[in-house]
PDB file of C-alpha atoms in Angstrom:
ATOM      1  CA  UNK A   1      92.865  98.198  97.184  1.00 57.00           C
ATOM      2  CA  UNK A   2      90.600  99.701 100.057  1.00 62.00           C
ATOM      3  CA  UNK A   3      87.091  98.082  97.731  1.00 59.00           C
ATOM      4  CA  UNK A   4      85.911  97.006 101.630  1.00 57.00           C
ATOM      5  CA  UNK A   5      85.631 100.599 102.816  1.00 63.00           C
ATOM      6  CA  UNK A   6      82.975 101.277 100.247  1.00 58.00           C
ATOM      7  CA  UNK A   7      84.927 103.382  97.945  1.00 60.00           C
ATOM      8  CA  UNK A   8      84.686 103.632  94.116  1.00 59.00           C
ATOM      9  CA  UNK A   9      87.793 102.917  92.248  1.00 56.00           C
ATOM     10  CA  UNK A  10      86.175 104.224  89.316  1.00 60.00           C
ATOM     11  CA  UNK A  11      85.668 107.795  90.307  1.00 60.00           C
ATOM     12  CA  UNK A  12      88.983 108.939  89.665  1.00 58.00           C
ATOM     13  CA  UNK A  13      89.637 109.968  92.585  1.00 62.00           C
ATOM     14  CA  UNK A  14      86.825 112.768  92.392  1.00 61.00           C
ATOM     15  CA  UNK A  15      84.594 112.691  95.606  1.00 58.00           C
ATOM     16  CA  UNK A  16      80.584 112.048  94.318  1.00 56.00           C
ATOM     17  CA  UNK A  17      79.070 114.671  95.938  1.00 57.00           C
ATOM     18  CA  UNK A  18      76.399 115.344  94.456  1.00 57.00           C
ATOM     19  CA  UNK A  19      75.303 111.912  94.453  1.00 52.00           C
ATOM     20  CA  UNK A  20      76.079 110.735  98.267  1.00 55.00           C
ATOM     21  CA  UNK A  21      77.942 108.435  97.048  1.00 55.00           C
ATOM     22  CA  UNK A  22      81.326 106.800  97.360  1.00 56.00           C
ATOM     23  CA  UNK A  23      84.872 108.617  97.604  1.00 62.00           C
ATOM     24  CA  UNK A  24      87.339 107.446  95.182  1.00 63.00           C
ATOM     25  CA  UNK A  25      90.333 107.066  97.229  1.00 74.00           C
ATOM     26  CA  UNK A  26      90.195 106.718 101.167  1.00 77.00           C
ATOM     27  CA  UNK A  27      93.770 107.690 101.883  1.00 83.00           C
ATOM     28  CA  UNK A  28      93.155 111.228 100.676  1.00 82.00           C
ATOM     29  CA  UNK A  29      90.559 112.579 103.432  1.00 81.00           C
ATOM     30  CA  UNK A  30      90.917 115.997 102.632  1.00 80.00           C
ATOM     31  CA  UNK A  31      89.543 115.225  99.030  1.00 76.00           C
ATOM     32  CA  UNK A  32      92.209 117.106  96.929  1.00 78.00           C
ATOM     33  CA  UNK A  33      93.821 115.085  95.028  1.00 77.00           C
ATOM     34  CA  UNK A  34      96.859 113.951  96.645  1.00 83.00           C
ATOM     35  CA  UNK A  35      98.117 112.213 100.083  1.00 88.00           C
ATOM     36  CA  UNK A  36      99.639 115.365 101.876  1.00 92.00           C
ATOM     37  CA  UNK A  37     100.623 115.608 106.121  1.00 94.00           C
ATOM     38  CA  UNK A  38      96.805 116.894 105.686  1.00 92.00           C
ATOM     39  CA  UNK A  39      95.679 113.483 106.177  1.00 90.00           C
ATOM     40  CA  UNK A  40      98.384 112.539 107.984  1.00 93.00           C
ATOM     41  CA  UNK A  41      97.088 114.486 110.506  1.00 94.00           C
ATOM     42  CA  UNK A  42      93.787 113.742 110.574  1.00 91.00           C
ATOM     43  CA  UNK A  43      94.373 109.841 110.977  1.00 91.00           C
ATOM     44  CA  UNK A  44      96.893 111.069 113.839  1.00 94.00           C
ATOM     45  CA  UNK A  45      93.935 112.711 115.808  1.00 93.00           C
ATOM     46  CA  UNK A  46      92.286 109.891 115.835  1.00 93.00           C
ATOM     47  CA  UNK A  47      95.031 107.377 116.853  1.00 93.00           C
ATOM     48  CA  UNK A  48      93.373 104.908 120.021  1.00 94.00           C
ATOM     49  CA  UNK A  49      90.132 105.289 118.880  1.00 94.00           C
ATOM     50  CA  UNK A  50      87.548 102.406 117.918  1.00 94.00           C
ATOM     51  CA  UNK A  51      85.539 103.060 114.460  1.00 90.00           C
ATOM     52  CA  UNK A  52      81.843 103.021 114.040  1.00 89.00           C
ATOM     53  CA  UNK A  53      81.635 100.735 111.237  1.00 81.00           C
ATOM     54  CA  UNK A  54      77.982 102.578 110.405  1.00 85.00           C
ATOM     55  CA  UNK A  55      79.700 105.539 109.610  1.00 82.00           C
ATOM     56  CA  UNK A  56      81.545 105.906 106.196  1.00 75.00           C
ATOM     57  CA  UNK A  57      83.685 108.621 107.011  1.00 78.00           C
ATOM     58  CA  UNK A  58      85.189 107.073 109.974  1.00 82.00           C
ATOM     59  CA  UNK A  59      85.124 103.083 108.460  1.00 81.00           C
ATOM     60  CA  UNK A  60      87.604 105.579 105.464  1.00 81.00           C
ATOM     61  CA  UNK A  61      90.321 106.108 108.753  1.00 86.00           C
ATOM     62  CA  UNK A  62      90.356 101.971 109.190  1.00 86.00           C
ATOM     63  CA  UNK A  63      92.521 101.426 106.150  1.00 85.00           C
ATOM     64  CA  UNK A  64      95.484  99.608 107.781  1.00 81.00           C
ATOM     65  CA  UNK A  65      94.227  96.001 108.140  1.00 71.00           C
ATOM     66  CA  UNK A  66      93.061  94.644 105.193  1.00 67.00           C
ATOM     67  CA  UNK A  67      90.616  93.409 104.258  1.00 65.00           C
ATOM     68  CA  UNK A  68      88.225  94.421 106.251  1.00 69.00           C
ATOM     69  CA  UNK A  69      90.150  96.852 109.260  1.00 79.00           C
ATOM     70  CA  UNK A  70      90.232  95.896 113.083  1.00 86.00           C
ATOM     71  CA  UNK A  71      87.695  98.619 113.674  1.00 88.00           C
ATOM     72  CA  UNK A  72      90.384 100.474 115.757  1.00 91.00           C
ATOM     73  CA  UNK A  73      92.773 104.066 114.405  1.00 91.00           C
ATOM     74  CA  UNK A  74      96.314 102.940 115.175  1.00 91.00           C
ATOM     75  CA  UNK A  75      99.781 103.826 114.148  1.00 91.00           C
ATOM     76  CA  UNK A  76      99.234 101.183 111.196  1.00 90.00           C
ATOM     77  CA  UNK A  77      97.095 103.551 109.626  1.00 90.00           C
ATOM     78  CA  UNK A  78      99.818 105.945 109.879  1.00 91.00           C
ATOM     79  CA  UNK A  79     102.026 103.943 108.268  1.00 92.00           C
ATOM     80  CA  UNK A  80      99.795 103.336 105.076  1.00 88.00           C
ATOM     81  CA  UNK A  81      99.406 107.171 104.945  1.00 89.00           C
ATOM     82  CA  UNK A  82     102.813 107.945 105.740  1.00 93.00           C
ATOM     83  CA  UNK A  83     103.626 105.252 102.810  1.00 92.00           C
ATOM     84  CA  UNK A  84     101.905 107.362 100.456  1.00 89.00           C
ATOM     85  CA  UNK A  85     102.861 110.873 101.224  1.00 93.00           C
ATOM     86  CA  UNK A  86     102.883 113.168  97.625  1.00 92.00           C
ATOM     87  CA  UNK A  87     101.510 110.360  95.722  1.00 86.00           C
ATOM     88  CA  UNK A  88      98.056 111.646  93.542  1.00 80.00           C
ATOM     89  CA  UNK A  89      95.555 109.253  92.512  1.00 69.00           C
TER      90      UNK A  89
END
């Protein structure tokens, strides 16, 4: 799930910092752990807005359309964050 956005599912969910490389789990954009309205809110600031597919952090908001997005922030990424609200990874 998500493999297209260039995360790592073998991280564990720990962001590789000191690497620069992949995040483990692109619903959880504050890093922490677990899907919270955190990132809720931070997909919701971005609703109607078209992704720049060179840059990782905002290709990580496109997670709706799989598998590879529709390079826009709608209210089906929302739904897949929404969807997940309290789970941890």
């Amino acid at each position: 799930e998500f493999s297209y956005l260039g995360t790592s599912p073998f991280l564990a969910c720990k962001p590789d910092y000191e690497y620069g490389g992949p995040d483990a789990y692109p619903p959880d954009f504050s890093r922490d752990g677990f899907i919270s309205g955190i990132d809720l809110s931070v997909v919701a600031g971005r609703i109607g807005t078209a992704v720049d597919w060179y840059n990782q952090e905002d290709r990580r908001l496109d997670i709706a359309d799989e598998p590879f997005g529709d390079g826009a922030i709608t209210g089906g990424e929302l739904s897949v964050i929404a969807a997940r609200i309290g789970a941890g990874c």
